[in-house]
mmCIF file of C-alpha atoms and ligand atoms in Angstrom:
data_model
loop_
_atom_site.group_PDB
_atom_site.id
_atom_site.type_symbol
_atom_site.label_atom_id
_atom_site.label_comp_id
_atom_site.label_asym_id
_atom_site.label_seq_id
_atom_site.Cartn_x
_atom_site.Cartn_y
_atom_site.Cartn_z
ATOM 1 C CA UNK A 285 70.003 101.630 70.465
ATOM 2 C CA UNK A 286 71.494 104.946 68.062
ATOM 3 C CA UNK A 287 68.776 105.394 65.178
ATOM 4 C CA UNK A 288 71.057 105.859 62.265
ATOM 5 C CA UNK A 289 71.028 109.182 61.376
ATOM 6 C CA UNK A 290 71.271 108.193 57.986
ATOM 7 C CA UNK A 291 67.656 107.309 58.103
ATOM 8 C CA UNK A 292 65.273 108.608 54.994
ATOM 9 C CA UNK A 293 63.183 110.106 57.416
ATOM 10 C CA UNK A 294 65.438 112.497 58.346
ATOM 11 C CA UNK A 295 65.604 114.897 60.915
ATOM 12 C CA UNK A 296 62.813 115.590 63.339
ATOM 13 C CA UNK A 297 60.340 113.437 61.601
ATOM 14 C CA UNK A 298 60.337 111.146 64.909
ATOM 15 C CA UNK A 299 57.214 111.739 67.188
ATOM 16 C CA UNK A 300 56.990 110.156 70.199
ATOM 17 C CA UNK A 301 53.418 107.658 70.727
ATOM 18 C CA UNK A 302 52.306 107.020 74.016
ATOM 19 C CA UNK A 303 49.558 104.404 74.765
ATOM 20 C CA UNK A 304 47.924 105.150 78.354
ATOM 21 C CA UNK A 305 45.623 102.555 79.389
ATOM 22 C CA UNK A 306 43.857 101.798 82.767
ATOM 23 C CA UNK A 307 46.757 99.523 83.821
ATOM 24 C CA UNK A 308 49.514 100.490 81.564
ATOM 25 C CA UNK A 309 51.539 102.932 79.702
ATOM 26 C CA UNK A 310 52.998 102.270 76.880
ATOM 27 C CA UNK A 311 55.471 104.170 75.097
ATOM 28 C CA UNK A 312 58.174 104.321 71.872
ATOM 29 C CA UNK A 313 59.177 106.797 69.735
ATOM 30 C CA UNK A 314 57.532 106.282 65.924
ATOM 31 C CA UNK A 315 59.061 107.318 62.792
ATOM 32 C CA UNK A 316 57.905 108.513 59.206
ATOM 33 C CA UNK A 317 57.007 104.810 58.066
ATOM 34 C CA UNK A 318 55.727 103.705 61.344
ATOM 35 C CA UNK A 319 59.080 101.590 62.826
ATOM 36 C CA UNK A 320 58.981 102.081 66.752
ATOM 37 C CA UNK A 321 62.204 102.469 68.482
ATOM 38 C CA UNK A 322 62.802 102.731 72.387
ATOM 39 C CA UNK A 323 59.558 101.122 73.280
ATOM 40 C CA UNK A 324 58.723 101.393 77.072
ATOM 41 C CA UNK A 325 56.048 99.632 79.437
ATOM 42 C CA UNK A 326 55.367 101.107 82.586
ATOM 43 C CA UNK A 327 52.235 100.435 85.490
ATOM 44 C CA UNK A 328 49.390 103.441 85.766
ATOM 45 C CA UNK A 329 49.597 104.939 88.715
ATOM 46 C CA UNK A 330 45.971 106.068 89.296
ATOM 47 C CA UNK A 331 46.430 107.538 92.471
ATOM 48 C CA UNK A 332 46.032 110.901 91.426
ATOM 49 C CA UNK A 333 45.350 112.877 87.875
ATOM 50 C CA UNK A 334 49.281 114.554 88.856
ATOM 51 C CA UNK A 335 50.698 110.799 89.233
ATOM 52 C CA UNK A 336 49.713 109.503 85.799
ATOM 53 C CA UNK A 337 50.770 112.504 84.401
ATOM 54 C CA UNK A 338 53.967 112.287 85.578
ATOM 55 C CA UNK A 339 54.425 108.278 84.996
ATOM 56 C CA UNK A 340 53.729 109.528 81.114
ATOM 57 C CA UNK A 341 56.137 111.897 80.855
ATOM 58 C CA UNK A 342 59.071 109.474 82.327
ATOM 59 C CA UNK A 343 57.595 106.892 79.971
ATOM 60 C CA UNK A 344 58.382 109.271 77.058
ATOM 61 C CA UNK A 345 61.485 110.324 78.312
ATOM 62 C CA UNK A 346 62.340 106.471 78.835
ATOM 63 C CA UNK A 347 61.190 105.596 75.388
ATOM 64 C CA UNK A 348 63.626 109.273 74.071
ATOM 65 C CA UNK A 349 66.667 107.413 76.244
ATOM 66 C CA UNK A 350 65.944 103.908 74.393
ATOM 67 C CA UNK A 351 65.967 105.385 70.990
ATOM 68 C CA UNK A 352 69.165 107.760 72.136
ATOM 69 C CA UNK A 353 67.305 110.559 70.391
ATOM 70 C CA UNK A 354 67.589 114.257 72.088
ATOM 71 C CA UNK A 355 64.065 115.977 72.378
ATOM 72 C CA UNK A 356 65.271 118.423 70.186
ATOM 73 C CA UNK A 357 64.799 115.694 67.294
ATOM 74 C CA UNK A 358 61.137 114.752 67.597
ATOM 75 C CA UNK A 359 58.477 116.971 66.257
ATOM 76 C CA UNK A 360 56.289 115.966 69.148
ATOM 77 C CA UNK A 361 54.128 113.893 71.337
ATOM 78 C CA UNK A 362 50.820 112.006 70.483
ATOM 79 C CA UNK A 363 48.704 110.226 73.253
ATOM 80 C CA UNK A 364 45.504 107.687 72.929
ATOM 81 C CA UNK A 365 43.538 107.908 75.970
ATOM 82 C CA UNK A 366 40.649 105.930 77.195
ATOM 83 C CA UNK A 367 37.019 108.167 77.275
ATOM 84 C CA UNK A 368 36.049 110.944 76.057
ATOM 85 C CA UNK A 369 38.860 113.921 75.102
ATOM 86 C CA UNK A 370 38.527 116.883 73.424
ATOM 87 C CA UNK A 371 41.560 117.344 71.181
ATOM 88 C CA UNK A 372 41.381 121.228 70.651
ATOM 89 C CA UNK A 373 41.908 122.252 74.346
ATOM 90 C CA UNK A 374 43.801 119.007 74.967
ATOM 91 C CA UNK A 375 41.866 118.167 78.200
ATOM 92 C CA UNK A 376 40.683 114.619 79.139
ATOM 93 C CA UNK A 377 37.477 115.275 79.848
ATOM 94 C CA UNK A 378 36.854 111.870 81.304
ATOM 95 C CA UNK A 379 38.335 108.814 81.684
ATOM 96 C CA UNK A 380 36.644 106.381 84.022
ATOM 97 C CA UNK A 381 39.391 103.848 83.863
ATOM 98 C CA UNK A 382 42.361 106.761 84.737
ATOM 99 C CA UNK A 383 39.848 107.801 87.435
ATOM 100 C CA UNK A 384 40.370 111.580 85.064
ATOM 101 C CA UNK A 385 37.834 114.482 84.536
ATOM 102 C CA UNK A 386 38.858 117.115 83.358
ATOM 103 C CA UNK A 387 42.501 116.993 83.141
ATOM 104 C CA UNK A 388 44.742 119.401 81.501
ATOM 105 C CA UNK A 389 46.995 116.697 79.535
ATOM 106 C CA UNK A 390 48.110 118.812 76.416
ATOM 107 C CA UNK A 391 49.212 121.972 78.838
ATOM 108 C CA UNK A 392 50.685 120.081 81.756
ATOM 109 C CA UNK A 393 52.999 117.500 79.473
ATOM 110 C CA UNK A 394 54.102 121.131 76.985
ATOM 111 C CA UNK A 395 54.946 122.459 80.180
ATOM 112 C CA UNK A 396 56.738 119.502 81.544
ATOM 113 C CA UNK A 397 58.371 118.223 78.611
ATOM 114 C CA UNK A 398 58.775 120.916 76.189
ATOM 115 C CA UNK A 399 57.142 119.531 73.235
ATOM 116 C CA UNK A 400 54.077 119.966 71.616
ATOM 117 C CA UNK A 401 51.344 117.872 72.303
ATOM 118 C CA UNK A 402 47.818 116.099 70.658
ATOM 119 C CA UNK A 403 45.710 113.927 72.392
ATOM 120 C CA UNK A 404 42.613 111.531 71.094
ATOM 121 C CA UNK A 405 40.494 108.686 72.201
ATOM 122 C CA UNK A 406 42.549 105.828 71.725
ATOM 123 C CA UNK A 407 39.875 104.301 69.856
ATOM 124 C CA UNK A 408 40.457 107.055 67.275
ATOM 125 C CA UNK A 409 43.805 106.696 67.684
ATOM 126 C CA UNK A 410 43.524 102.993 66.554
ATOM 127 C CA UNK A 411 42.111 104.010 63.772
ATOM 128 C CA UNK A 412 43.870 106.788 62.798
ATOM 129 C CA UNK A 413 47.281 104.236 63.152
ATOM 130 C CA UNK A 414 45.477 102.070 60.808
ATOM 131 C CA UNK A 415 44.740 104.623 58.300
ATOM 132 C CA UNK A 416 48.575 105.799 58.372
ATOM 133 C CA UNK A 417 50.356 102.783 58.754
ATOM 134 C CA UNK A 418 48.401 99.969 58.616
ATOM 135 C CA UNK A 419 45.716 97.919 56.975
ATOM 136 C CA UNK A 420 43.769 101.490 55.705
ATOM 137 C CA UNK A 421 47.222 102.930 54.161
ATOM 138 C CA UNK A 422 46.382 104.814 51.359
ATOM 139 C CA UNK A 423 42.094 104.328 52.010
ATOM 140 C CA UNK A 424 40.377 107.809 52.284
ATOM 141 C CA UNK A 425 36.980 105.851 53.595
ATOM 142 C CA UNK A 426 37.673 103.322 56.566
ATOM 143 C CA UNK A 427 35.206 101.858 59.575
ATOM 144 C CA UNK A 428 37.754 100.592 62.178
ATOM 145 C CA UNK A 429 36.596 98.506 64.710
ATOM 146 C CA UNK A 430 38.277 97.813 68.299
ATOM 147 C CA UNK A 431 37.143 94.508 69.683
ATOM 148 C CA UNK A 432 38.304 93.851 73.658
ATOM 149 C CA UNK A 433 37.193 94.055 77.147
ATOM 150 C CA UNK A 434 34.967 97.018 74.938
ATOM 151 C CA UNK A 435 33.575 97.298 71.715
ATOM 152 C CA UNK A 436 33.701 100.930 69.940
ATOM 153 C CA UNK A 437 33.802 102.083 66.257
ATOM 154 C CA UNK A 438 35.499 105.089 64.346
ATOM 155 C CA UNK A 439 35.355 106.097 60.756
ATOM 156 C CA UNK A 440 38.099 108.107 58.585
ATOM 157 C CA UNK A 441 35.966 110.183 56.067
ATOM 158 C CA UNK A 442 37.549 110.832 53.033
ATOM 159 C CA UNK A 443 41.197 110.479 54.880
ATOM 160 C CA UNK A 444 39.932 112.772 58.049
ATOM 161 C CA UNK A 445 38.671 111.173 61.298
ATOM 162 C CA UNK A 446 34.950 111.882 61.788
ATOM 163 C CA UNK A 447 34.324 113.072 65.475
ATOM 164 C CA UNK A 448 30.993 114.105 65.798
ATOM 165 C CA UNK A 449 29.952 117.033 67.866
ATOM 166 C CA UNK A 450 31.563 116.161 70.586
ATOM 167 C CA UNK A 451 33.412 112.786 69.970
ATOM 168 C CA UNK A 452 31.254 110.481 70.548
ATOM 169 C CA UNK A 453 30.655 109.482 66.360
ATOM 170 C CA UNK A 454 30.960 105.606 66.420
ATOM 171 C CA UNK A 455 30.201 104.834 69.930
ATOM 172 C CA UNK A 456 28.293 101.492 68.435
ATOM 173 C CA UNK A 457 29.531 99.154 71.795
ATOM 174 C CA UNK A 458 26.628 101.027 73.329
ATOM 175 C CA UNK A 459 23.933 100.605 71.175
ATOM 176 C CA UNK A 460 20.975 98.492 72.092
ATOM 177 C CA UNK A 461 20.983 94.776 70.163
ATOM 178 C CA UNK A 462 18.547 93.277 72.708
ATOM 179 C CA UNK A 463 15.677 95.220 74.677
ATOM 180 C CA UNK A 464 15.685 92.473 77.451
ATOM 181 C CA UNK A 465 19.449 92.104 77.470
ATOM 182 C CA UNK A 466 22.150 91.700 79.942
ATOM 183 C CA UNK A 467 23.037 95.348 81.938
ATOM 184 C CA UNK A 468 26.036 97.434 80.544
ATOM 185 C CA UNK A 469 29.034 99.349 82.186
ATOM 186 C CA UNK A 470 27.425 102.422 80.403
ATOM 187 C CA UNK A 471 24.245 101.986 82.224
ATOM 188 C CA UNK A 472 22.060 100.430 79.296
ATOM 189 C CA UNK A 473 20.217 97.319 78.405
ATOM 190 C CA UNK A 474 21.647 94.876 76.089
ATOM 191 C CA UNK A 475 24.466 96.885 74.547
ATOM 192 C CA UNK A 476 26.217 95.180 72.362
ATOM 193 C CA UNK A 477 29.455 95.416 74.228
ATOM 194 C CA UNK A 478 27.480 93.606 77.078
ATOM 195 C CA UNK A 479 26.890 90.936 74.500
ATOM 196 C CA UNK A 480 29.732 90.062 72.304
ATOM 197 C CA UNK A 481 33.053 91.703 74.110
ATOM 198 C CA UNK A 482 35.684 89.807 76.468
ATOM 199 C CA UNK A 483 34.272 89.940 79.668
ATOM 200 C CA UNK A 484 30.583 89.203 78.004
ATOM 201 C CA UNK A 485 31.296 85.987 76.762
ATOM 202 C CA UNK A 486 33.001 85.025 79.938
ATOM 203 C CA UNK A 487 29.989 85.644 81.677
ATOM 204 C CA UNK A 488 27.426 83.846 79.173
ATOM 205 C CA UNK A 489 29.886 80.884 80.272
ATOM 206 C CA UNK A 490 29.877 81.447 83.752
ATOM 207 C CA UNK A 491 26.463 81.346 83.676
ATOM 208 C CA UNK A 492 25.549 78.614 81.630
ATOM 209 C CA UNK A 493 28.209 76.468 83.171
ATOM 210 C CA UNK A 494 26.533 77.375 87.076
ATOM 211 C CA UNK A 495 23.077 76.301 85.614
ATOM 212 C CA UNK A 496 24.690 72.624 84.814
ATOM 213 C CA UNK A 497 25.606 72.333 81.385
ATOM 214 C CA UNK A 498 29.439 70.312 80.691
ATOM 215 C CA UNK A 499 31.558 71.869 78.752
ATOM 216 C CA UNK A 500 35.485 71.447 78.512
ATOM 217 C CA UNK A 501 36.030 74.489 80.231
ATOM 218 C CA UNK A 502 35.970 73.218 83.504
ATOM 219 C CA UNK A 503 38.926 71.023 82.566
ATOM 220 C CA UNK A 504 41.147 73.961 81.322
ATOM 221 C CA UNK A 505 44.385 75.427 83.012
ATOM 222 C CA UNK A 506 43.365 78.474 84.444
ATOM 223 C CA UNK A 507 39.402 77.706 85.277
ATOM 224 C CA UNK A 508 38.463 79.047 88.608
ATOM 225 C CA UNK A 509 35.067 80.832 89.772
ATOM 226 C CA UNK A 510 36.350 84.127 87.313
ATOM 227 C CA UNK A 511 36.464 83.333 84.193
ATOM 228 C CA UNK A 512 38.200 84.840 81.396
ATOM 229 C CA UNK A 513 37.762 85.452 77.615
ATOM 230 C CA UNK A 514 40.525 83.731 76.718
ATOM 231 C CA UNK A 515 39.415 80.276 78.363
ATOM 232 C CA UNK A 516 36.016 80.031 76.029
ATOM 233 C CA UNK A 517 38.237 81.219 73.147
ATOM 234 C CA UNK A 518 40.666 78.055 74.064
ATOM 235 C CA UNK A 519 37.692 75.672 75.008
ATOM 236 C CA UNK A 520 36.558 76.211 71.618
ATOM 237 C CA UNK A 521 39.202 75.783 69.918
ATOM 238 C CA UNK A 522 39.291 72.250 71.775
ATOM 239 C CA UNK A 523 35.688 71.987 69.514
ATOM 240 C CA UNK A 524 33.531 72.281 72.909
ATOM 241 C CA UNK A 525 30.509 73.036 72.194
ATOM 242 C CA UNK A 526 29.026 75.561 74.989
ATOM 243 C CA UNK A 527 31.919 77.971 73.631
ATOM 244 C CA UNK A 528 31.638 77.608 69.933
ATOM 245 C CA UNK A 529 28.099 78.939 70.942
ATOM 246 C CA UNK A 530 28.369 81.727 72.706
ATOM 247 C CA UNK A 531 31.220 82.517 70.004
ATOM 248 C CA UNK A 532 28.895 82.128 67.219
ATOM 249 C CA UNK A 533 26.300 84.208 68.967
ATOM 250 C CA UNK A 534 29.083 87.102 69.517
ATOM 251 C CA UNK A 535 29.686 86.837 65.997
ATOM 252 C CA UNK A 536 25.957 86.955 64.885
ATOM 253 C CA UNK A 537 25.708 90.437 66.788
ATOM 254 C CA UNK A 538 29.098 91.632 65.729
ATOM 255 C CA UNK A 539 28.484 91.258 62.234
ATOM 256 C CA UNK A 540 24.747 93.102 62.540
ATOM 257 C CA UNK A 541 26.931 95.815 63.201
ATOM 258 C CA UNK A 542 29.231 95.392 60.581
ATOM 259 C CA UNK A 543 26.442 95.268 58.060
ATOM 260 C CA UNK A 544 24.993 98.589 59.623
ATOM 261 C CA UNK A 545 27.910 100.471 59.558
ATOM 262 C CA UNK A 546 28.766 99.434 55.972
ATOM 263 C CA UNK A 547 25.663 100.433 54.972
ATOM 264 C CA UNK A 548 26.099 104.119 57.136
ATOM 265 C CA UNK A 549 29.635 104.747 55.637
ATOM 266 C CA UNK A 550 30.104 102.604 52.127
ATOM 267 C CA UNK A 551 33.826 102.264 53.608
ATOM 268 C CA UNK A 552 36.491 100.637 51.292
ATOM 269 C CA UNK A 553 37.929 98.653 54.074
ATOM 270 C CA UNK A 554 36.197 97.297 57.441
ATOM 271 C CA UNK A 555 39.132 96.732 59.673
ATOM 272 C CA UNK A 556 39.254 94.866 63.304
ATOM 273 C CA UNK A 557 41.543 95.979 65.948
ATOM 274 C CA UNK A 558 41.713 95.686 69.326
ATOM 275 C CA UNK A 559 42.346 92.016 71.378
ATOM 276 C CA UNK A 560 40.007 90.182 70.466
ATOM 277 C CA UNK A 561 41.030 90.775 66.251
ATOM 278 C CA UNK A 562 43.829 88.588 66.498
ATOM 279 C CA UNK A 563 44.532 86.372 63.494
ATOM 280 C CA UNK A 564 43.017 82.748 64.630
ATOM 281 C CA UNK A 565 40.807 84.288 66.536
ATOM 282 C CA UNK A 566 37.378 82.269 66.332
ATOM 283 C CA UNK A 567 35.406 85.548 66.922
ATOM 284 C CA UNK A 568 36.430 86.737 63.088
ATOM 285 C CA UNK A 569 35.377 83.066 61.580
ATOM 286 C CA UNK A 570 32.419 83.656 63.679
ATOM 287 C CA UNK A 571 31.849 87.350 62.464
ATOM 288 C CA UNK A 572 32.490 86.138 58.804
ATOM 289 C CA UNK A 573 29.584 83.514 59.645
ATOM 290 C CA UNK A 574 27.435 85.994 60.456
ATOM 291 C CA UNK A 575 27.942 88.390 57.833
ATOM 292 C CA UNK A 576 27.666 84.940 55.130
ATOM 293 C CA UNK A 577 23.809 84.939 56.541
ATOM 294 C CA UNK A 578 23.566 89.082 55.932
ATOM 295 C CA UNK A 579 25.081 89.225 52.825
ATOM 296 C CA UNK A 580 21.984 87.233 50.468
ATOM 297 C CA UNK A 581 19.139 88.942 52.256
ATOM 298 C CA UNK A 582 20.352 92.327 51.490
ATOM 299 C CA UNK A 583 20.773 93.120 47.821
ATOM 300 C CA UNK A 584 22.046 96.728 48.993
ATOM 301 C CA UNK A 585 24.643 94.985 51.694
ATOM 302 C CA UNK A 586 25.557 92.892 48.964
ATOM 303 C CA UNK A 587 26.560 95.658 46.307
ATOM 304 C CA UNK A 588 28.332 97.389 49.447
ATOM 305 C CA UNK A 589 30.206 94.740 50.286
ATOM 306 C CA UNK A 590 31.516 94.180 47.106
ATOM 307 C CA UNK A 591 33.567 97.625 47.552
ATOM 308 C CA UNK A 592 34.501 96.643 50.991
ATOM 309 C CA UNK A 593 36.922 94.855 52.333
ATOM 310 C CA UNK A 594 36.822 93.301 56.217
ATOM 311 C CA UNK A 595 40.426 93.216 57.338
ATOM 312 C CA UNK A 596 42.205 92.714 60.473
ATOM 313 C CA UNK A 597 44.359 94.981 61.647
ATOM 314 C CA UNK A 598 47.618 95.436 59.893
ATOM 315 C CA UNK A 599 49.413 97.043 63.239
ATOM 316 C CA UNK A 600 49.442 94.253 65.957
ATOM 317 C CA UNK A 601 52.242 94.456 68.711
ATOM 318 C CA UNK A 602 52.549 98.203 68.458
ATOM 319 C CA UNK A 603 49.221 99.563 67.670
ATOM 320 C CA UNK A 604 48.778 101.275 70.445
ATOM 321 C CA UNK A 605 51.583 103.321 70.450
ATOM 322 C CA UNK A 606 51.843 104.170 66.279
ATOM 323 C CA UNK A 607 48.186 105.085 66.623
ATOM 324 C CA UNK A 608 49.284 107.780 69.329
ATOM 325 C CA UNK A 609 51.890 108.851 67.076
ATOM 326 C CA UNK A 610 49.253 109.208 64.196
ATOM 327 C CA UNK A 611 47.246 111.095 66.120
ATOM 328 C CA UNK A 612 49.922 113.702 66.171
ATOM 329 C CA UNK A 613 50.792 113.773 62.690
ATOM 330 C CA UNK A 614 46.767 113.509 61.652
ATOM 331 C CA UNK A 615 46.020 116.724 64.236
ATOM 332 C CA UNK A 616 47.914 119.870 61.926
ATOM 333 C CA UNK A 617 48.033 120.912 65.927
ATOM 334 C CA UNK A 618 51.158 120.037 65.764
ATOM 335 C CA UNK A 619 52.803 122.964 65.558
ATOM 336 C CA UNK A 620 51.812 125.062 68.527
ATOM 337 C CA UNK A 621 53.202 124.514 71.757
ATOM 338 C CA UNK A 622 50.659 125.475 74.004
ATOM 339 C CA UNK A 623 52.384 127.095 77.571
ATOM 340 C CA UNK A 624 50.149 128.129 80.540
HETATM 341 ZN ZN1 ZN B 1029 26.584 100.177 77.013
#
């Protein structure tokens, strides 16, 4: 596909997005209004640091092919990365999914590719996407909100993505909701990841369906001894009543947190990303639930709340990649190419 040159957004406003995630990389090149062209999916090859490297810069020279756009044309390249980055040396500085510490990403793709580079958390590059193109466009105070197999936060402050010292500002999957709780990836007790995300509320059914009680699940497509998220999502949707529990119990916890970091950041808009924020999804009726039993308890939540709006996400199919993209036209890095 030829992007018309007559485009409004003109010459080199194209940057190209690229999505890496523990088991794949997505790519596309994103222009001034958001519209992805030349969108490319390929496997992560974990092998080594060098390999996934070089499987991202074939993905963005796939997704430069697709879009029949010469390098020359894009301003440059913005990736969302799993962990914990730091943006102004451009190093990954880990990534326990990529099997990455420490990896030179900004210098090795300049010095591959050509083009300038930023990098982010892809977490912050969800909301950053949001912010430019999506359910935040044109809010200068946003909480968004990535709901999957993990549960993080990050907040645009006054139209700037707060970081923190070191990155970590919004990390609220990993705060403690329950002293006695179940044990976390991270290492703690009762996060709230290890409470209300994906693989959480397949395992409160696992459980409760190996202590004896009946639930529809066990008659579903797809039930074996592994049990996935998207089984007690369908169960309840069937009206069984194991998984409308364990959703309403995700959603009790989910919305604590919504209440506390509306009351941290007065945002205008709350907005869900992430798998799990799908529209029909009945985590956000369950999160909406929980916030209906918040809301008269707290006069202050309640005056909050009246300047805030809980969304879902406006980007869906392509978040991942516009996000990346934002995260290069949010940086102001974007200038320097940065050659070893
Ligand atoms: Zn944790």
């Amino acid at each position: 596909m030829k992007l018309d040159s007559s485009n409004p957004t003109g010459n080199g406003r194209w940057v190209v997005g690229v999505d890496v995630g523990g088991t794949k990389i997505a790519a596309g090149v994103v222009g001034a209004n958001g519209q992805v062209q030349g969108r490319v999916k390929l496997p992560t090859d974990t092998s080594r640091p060098e390999m996934t490297l070089q499987a991202i810069a074939h993905a963005v020279k796939e997704a430069l092919q697709g879009a029949g756009l010469e390098a020359s044309r894009v301003n440059g390249i913005g990736l969302g990365i799993p962990g914990k980055v730091d943006p102004a040396t451009g190093v990954s500085l880990l990534a326990v999914n990529l099997g990455w510490q420490d990896v030179p990403v900004k210098s090795w793709l300049e010095n591959q590719l050509n083009l300038p580079c930023a990098i982010e958390n892809d977490v912050a590059a969800g909301a950053l996407g949001e912010s430019l193109y999506g359910a935040g466009k044109g809010l200068e105070n946003l909480v968004y909100i990535s709901l999957g197999t993990g549960i993080a936060a990050r907040v645009i402050i006054e139209g700037r993505l707060y970081r923190g010292s070191s990155g970590l500002a919004g990390e609220i999957g990993h705060i403690s909701f329950d002293p006695n709780g179940p044990v976390c990836r991270c290492g703690g007790t009762g996060c709230l990841e290890a409470l209300a995300a994906g693989p959480a509320l397949a395992q409160q059914a696992e459980a409760a369906l190996q202590a004896g009680r009946s639930s529809l699940i066990r008659e579903l497509p797809g039930y074996g001894p592994k049990l996935s998220s998207e089984l007690v999502f369908e169960a309840a949707s069937q009206g069984d009543t194991l998984a409308n529990e364990i959703i309403t119990g995700a959603g009790s916890h989910l919305a604590y947190a919504i209440y506390m970091l509306a009351m941290s950041f007065n945002p205008q808009a709350i907005i869900l990303g992430g798998g799990l924020s799908q529209a029909g999804n009945p985590l956000i009726a369950a999160i909406e639930t929980g916030l209906a039993q918040w809301i008269p308890r707290s006069p202050i939540f309640r005056e909050v709340m009246r300047q805030t709006t809980l969304k879902t996400a406006g980007l869906t199919r392509d978040a991942g990649i516009v996000g990346a993209a934002a995260v290069f036209n949010a940086t102001g890095l974007n200038q320097t190419l940065n050659h070893k």
